[in-house]
Structure formats: structure tokens, C-alpha cells
Amino acid sequence: MGLSHPHPDELQMATVLHALSDPQRLRIVRILAGDPAPRRCGSFDLDITKSTLTHHFRILREAGLIDQREEGTARLNSLRRGDLDRRFPGLLDAVLAGAPGPVAASV
Amino acid sequence: MGLSHPHPDELQMATVLHALSDPQRLRIVRILAGDPAPRRCGSFDLDITKSTLTHHFRILREAGLIDQREEGTARLNSLRRGDLDRRFPGLLDAVLAGAPGPVAASV
DNA sequence: TCGATAGTACGACGAGCATCGTACCACAAA
DNA sequence: TTTGTGGTACGATGCTCGTCGTACTATCGA
């Protein structure tokens, strides 16, 4: 069975914001936004174990932020940009534009 | 001593998103955004106790979302719209524009 | 068939959170 | 001075979260 993804109309602002409020997940979303090509879960360089990765990807998927498609033994992740932009216009852009750290990001 | 507020340059995206990811706090922010006049903590009609309210206001203040100014026995809250907009352009607008619930918000 | 690779499932642990109740403080009005 | 009001402080409780390790499944390639 295909992983359950929330319908675009069911996305909750609070849930989306919560999914984005973790630094690791924020990083994942940034990476996905930086390159439109779907990515394998393992292709994100995040100093955490595989099980923790799986956990974060599930949170992102269940919040409606990413789409996970099974492809052989891998799982391809992509941002649900269209759905997000339709439901919460400007939100993703604002989050992605936000400086990753303290204002020193301009270094 | 005056309540400690984070400097505009120190606002963290993840912290701000976390502060906004609670339904009660989201409601508080919406109310503050709907009326520019500073509001007393007690003037929000949120079915929670006083101590819980205090807790939420502290989270919002420490994340840099609101400004709390002491005025006699009361505490006046206002949105730090300018600081937020400068640091994370478009974020607040996108969050406030977001439907409060499932898409039925268009009722 | 054997081994490597990609990822999940489950259980555990420590930390933090949302909530409450009670006690308390500061100020204002009677 | 007494009473009421607006809010904090502190402790408790139950839940969720982020993280890990180990065990497992499924697929692909040699």
C-alpha cells in the first residue's frame, strides 16, 4: 500500500509549522527546495541515525510537506510545493528565505 | 527589571515556528494581529487557566514574537511585527493568512 | 544464492511541553 | 486597611518528542 499522504485540503497550519520547527527537518526541507529532483532518504547529510531519519521523514510526510514515492528499495522524497503554495500562499517561500541561523547567515 | 526580549538579530526561524505551532498561541497571535492596540493577557478568550496563559505568553515573548510591557498591574502585549517582517519577510503574513482550520474556513 | 543496500518497526530513554492547582505579589479602589 | 484584580512562581502530571540501538524486510547485483 502506498504511504498515506494528507489531502491538500486537510493540511493544518499548526501541524505544518510544527513539522518545520525542528532544525533537522528544516534542513531537509531546505535541501529539497534547493533541487527539484526527488531525493533518497539517505542522501541528506544529517548527523543522525537511520531510524531518526525515518522518524523525521514520517513527520514531514504526515504534515503534508513532502511526498514519498516508493521506488524499488528506495524512497524518493520531494517537496509538495504546489499543494503548500495553494493552501498557504507564501509560507514556504518565507520559511525558505529565512536565515538558517542567527543573522550572521550573511557571512 | 524589564522582561527580557530577544534582539531582532537573534530571532531563530525554528524557535519562531515552534512558538507558532501551538493552536492556542496561534490564536493569540491572530488576535494581536487583528487589532494593533496592545492587549492585556486576560483579554484573550481562550478556555485555559491563568497559569497556562502565562506560560504561552512567555514562549511567545522568548521566541521574539510579542513584546510585553508592564503597565501598572497589567502586562500589555503587542506583536513585534516590524522586527519579524524585517528578519523573516512575509512569514507572519503567510501564517496569518493561513486558514485557521481545515479548508472549510471559506464558510 | 549470497551479500550489500535502503529503509522500517519496535522498544527504550531523557527532555521538554501543555495543562492544572495552589500560593503568592503588586497595585488600585472602596 | 481590606478586598478585588492582573498576573507570576512553583510543583505535579501525563503526554509527546528527538534520539538511539537492534532487529527486521525488501530489493538489487554479482
Coordinates of C-alpha atoms (C1' of nucleotides) in Angstrom, one line a residue:
Chain A
M1 CA 0.0 0.0 0.0
G2 CA 1.2 3.5 -0.7
L3 CA 2.2 5.6 2.2
S4 CA -0.7 7.8 3.3
H5 CA -0.4 11.4 2.5
P6 CA -2.9 14.0 3.7
H7 CA -5.2 15.6 1.1
P8 CA -4.2 19.1 0.2
D9 CA -7.4 20.5 1.8
E10 CA -6.6 18.8 5.1
L11 CA -3.3 20.4 5.7
Q12 CA -3.2 22.1 9.1
M13 CA -1.3 25.3 9.7
A14 CA -0.3 24.3 13.2
T15 CA 0.8 20.8 12.1
V16 CA 2.9 22.2 9.2
L17 CA 4.5 24.8 11.5
H18 CA 5.3 22.1 14.0
A19 CA 6.9 19.9 11.3
L20 CA 9.0 22.9 10.3
S21 CA 10.0 23.8 13.8
D22 CA 12.8 21.2 14.1
P23 CA 16.2 22.2 12.8
Q24 CA 16.9 18.8 11.1
R25 CA 13.6 18.8 9.3
L26 CA 14.0 22.4 8.4
R27 CA 17.3 21.4 6.8
I28 CA 15.7 18.6 4.9
V29 CA 13.1 20.9 3.5
R30 CA 15.7 23.4 2.5
I31 CA 17.7 20.8 0.7
L32 CA 14.6 19.5 -1.1
A33 CA 13.7 23.0 -2.1
G34 CA 17.1 23.7 -3.4
D35 CA 16.9 20.9 -6.0
P36 CA 13.7 19.8 -7.6
A37 CA 14.9 16.3 -8.3
P38 CA 13.4 13.8 -5.8
R39 CA 16.0 12.5 -3.3
R40 CA 16.6 9.3 -1.5
C41 CA 16.2 9.5 2.3
G42 CA 19.9 8.5 2.7
S43 CA 21.1 11.3 0.5
F44 CA 20.8 14.0 3.2
D45 CA 23.9 14.6 5.1
L46 CA 22.5 14.9 8.6
D47 CA 24.5 13.6 11.5
I48 CA 21.7 11.4 12.8
T49 CA 20.9 7.7 12.6
K50 CA 18.8 6.0 10.0
S51 CA 15.9 5.4 12.5
T52 CA 15.8 9.0 13.5
L53 CA 15.8 10.0 9.8
T54 CA 12.8 7.7 9.1
H55 CA 11.1 9.4 12.0
H56 CA 11.6 12.9 10.6
F57 CA 10.5 11.9 7.2
R58 CA 7.3 10.5 8.5
I59 CA 6.6 13.7 10.4
L60 CA 7.2 15.7 7.3
R61 CA 5.0 13.4 5.2
E62 CA 2.1 13.2 7.6
A63 CA 2.1 17.0 7.9
G64 CA 1.8 17.2 4.1
L65 CA 5.2 18.8 3.5
I66 CA 6.7 16.1 1.4
D67 CA 5.7 13.4 -0.9
Q68 CA 7.3 9.9 -0.6
R69 CA 7.2 7.6 -3.5
E70 CA 8.5 4.1 -3.3
E71 CA 10.9 3.2 -6.0
G72 CA 12.5 -0.3 -5.7
T73 CA 14.2 -0.4 -2.3
A74 CA 14.5 3.3 -2.1
R75 CA 12.0 6.0 -1.1
L76 CA 12.0 9.2 -3.2
N77 CA 11.2 12.4 -1.4
S78 CA 10.0 15.6 -3.0
L79 CA 8.5 18.9 -1.6
R80 CA 4.8 19.3 -2.1
R81 CA 5.4 22.8 -3.2
G82 CA 2.3 23.2 -5.3
D83 CA -0.1 21.9 -2.6
L84 CA 1.6 24.0 0.1
D85 CA 1.6 27.2 -2.0
R86 CA -2.0 26.8 -2.9
R87 CA -3.1 26.1 0.7
F88 CA -0.7 28.5 2.5
P89 CA 0.5 31.0 -0.1
G90 CA 3.9 32.5 0.7
L91 CA 4.5 30.4 3.7
L92 CA 7.1 28.1 2.2
D93 CA 8.9 30.9 0.5
A94 CA 9.1 32.9 3.7
V95 CA 10.4 29.9 5.6
L96 CA 13.0 29.1 3.0
A97 CA 14.1 32.7 2.7
G98 CA 14.6 32.9 6.5
A99 CA 18.2 33.0 7.6
P100 CA 19.2 29.5 8.7
G101 CA 21.0 30.7 11.8
P102 CA 21.5 34.0 13.7
V103 CA 21.8 36.9 11.4
A104 CA 25.4 36.0 10.7
A105 CA 24.0 34.0 7.9
S106 CA 25.1 36.8 5.6
V107 CA 28.7 35.7 6.0
Chain B
M1 CA 13.6 44.7 35.6
G2 CA 12.1 44.6 32.2
L3 CA 11.2 41.3 30.8
S4 CA 14.0 40.0 28.6
H5 CA 13.2 40.1 24.9
P6 CA 15.5 38.7 22.2
H7 CA 17.3 41.1 20.0
P8 CA 15.8 41.2 16.4
D9 CA 19.0 39.8 15.0
E10 CA 18.8 36.8 17.3
L11 CA 15.4 35.5 16.3
Q12 CA 15.6 31.9 15.2
M13 CA 13.4 30.5 12.5
A14 CA 12.9 27.2 14.2
T15 CA 12.1 28.8 17.5
V16 CA 9.6 31.2 15.9
L17 CA 7.9 28.3 14.1
H18 CA 7.8 26.3 17.2
A19 CA 6.1 29.1 19.1
L20 CA 3.6 29.4 16.3
S21 CA 2.9 25.6 16.2
D22 CA 0.5 25.6 19.1
P23 CA -3.1 26.3 18.4
Q24 CA -3.6 28.5 21.5
R25 CA -0.6 30.6 20.7
L26 CA -1.5 30.8 17.0
R27 CA -4.9 32.2 18.2
I28 CA -3.2 34.7 20.4
V29 CA -1.0 35.9 17.5
R30 CA -4.0 36.2 15.2
I31 CA -5.9 38.3 17.8
L32 CA -2.9 40.5 18.3
A33 CA -2.5 40.9 14.6
G34 CA -6.2 41.8 14.1
D35 CA -6.0 44.8 16.3
P36 CA -2.9 46.9 16.7
A37 CA -3.8 48.1 20.2
P38 CA -1.8 46.4 22.9
R39 CA -3.8 43.9 24.9
R40 CA -3.9 42.7 28.5
C41 CA -3.1 39.0 28.9
G42 CA -6.5 38.4 30.4
S43 CA -8.3 39.9 27.4
F44 CA -7.9 36.8 25.2
D45 CA -10.9 34.5 25.4
L46 CA -9.1 31.2 25.5
D47 CA -10.5 28.4 27.6
I48 CA -7.3 27.8 29.6
T49 CA -6.2 28.8 33.1
K50 CA -4.2 31.8 34.0
S51 CA -1.0 29.9 34.6
T52 CA -1.2 28.2 31.3
L53 CA -1.8 31.6 29.7
T54 CA 1.3 33.0 31.4
H55 CA 3.2 30.0 30.0
H56 CA 2.2 30.6 26.4
F57 CA 2.9 34.3 26.6
R58 CA 6.4 33.6 27.9
I59 CA 7.0 31.2 25.0
L60 CA 5.8 33.9 22.5
R61 CA 7.9 36.6 24.1
E62 CA 11.1 34.5 24.3
A63 CA 10.7 33.5 20.7
G64 CA 10.6 37.2 19.8
L65 CA 7.0 37.2 18.6
I66 CA 5.5 39.5 21.1
D67 CA 6.5 42.5 23.2
Q68 CA 5.4 42.6 26.8
R69 CA 5.4 46.0 28.5
E70 CA 4.5 46.3 32.2
E71 CA 1.8 48.9 32.9
G72 CA 0.7 49.1 36.5
T73 CA -0.6 45.7 37.4
A74 CA -1.2 44.6 33.9
R75 CA 1.1 43.4 31.1
L76 CA 0.4 44.8 27.7
N77 CA 1.1 42.6 24.7
S78 CA 1.8 43.6 21.2
L79 CA 3.0 41.8 18.1
R80 CA 6.6 42.6 17.1
R81 CA 5.5 42.9 13.5
G82 CA 8.3 45.2 12.4
D83 CA 11.1 43.1 13.8
L84 CA 9.5 39.9 12.4
D85 CA 8.9 41.3 9.0
R86 CA 12.5 42.6 8.8
R87 CA 14.0 39.3 9.9
F88 CA 11.6 36.9 8.2
P89 CA 9.9 38.8 5.4
G90 CA 6.4 37.5 4.6
L91 CA 6.4 34.9 7.3
L92 CA 3.9 36.5 9.6
D93 CA 1.6 37.5 6.7
A94 CA 1.6 33.9 5.4
V95 CA 0.9 32.4 8.8
L96 CA -1.9 34.9 9.4
A97 CA -3.4 34.4 6.0
G98 CA -3.4 30.6 6.5
A99 CA -6.8 29.1 7.1
P100 CA -7.4 28.6 10.8
G101 CA -8.8 25.1 10.3
P102 CA -9.5 22.6 7.5
V103 CA -10.2 24.3 4.3
A104 CA -13.8 24.8 5.4
A105 CA -12.6 28.2 6.6
S106 CA -14.2 29.6 3.5
V107 CA -17.6 29.1 5.1
Chain C
dT1 C1' 22.3 -17.9 -3.8
dC2 C1' 24.8 -14.6 -1.2
dG3 C1' 25.7 -10.3 0.2
dA4 C1' 25.1 -5.4 0.1
dT5 C1' 21.9 -1.5 0.3
dA6 C1' 17.7 1.3 1.7
dG7 C1' 14.7 1.8 4.7
dT8 C1' 11.1 0.4 8.5
dA9 C1' 9.5 -1.4 13.2
dC10 C1' 9.8 -1.6 17.9
dG11 C1' 11.3 -0.5 22.3
dA12 C1' 13.7 2.5 25.4
dC13 C1' 15.3 6.8 27.5
dG14 C1' 15.7 11.5 28.8
dA15 C1' 13.9 16.0 27.9
dG16 C1' 10.5 19.2 27.1
dC17 C1' 5.7 20.6 26.8
dA18 C1' 0.7 21.9 27.8
dT19 C1' -2.0 21.8 31.4
dC20 C1' -3.6 22.4 36.1
dG21 C1' -4.0 24.0 41.1
dT22 C1' -2.4 26.5 44.8
dA23 C1' 0.1 30.0 46.6
dC24 C1' 1.9 34.4 46.1
dC25 C1' 2.9 39.5 44.8
dA26 C1' 1.7 44.3 43.2
dC27 C1' -1.4 47.6 42.6
dA28 C1' -5.9 50.1 42.8
dA29 C1' -10.3 51.2 44.7
dA30 C1' -13.6 51.2 48.5
Chain D
dT1 C1' -7.0 48.5 55.7
dT2 C1' -9.5 45.4 53.3
dT3 C1' -10.9 43.5 49.1
dG4 C1' -10.5 42.7 44.3
dT5 C1' -7.9 42.3 40.1
dG6 C1' -4.0 41.0 36.9
dG7 C1' -0.5 38.4 36.7
dT8 C1' 3.7 35.3 38.3
dA9 C1' 6.0 31.2 40.6
dC10 C1' 6.3 26.6 41.7
dG11 C1' 5.3 21.9 41.7
dA12 C1' 2.9 18.0 39.7
dT13 C1' 1.1 15.1 36.0
dG14 C1' 0.7 12.9 31.7
dC15 C1' 1.9 13.2 27.0
dT16 C1' 4.8 13.9 23.1
dC17 C1' 9.2 14.4 21.0
dG18 C1' 14.0 13.6 19.4
dT19 C1' 17.2 10.3 19.7
dC20 C1' 19.3 5.8 19.7
dG21 C1' 20.2 0.6 19.0
dT22 C1' 18.8 -3.6 17.5
dA23 C1' 16.2 -6.5 14.6
dC24 C1' 13.8 -7.0 10.6
dT25 C1' 12.1 -6.7 5.4
dA26 C1' 12.7 -5.9 0.7
dT27 C1' 15.2 -5.2 -3.4
dC28 C1' 19.1 -5.2 -6.4
dG29 C1' 23.6 -7.0 -8.3
dA30 C1' 27.3 -10.4 -8.6

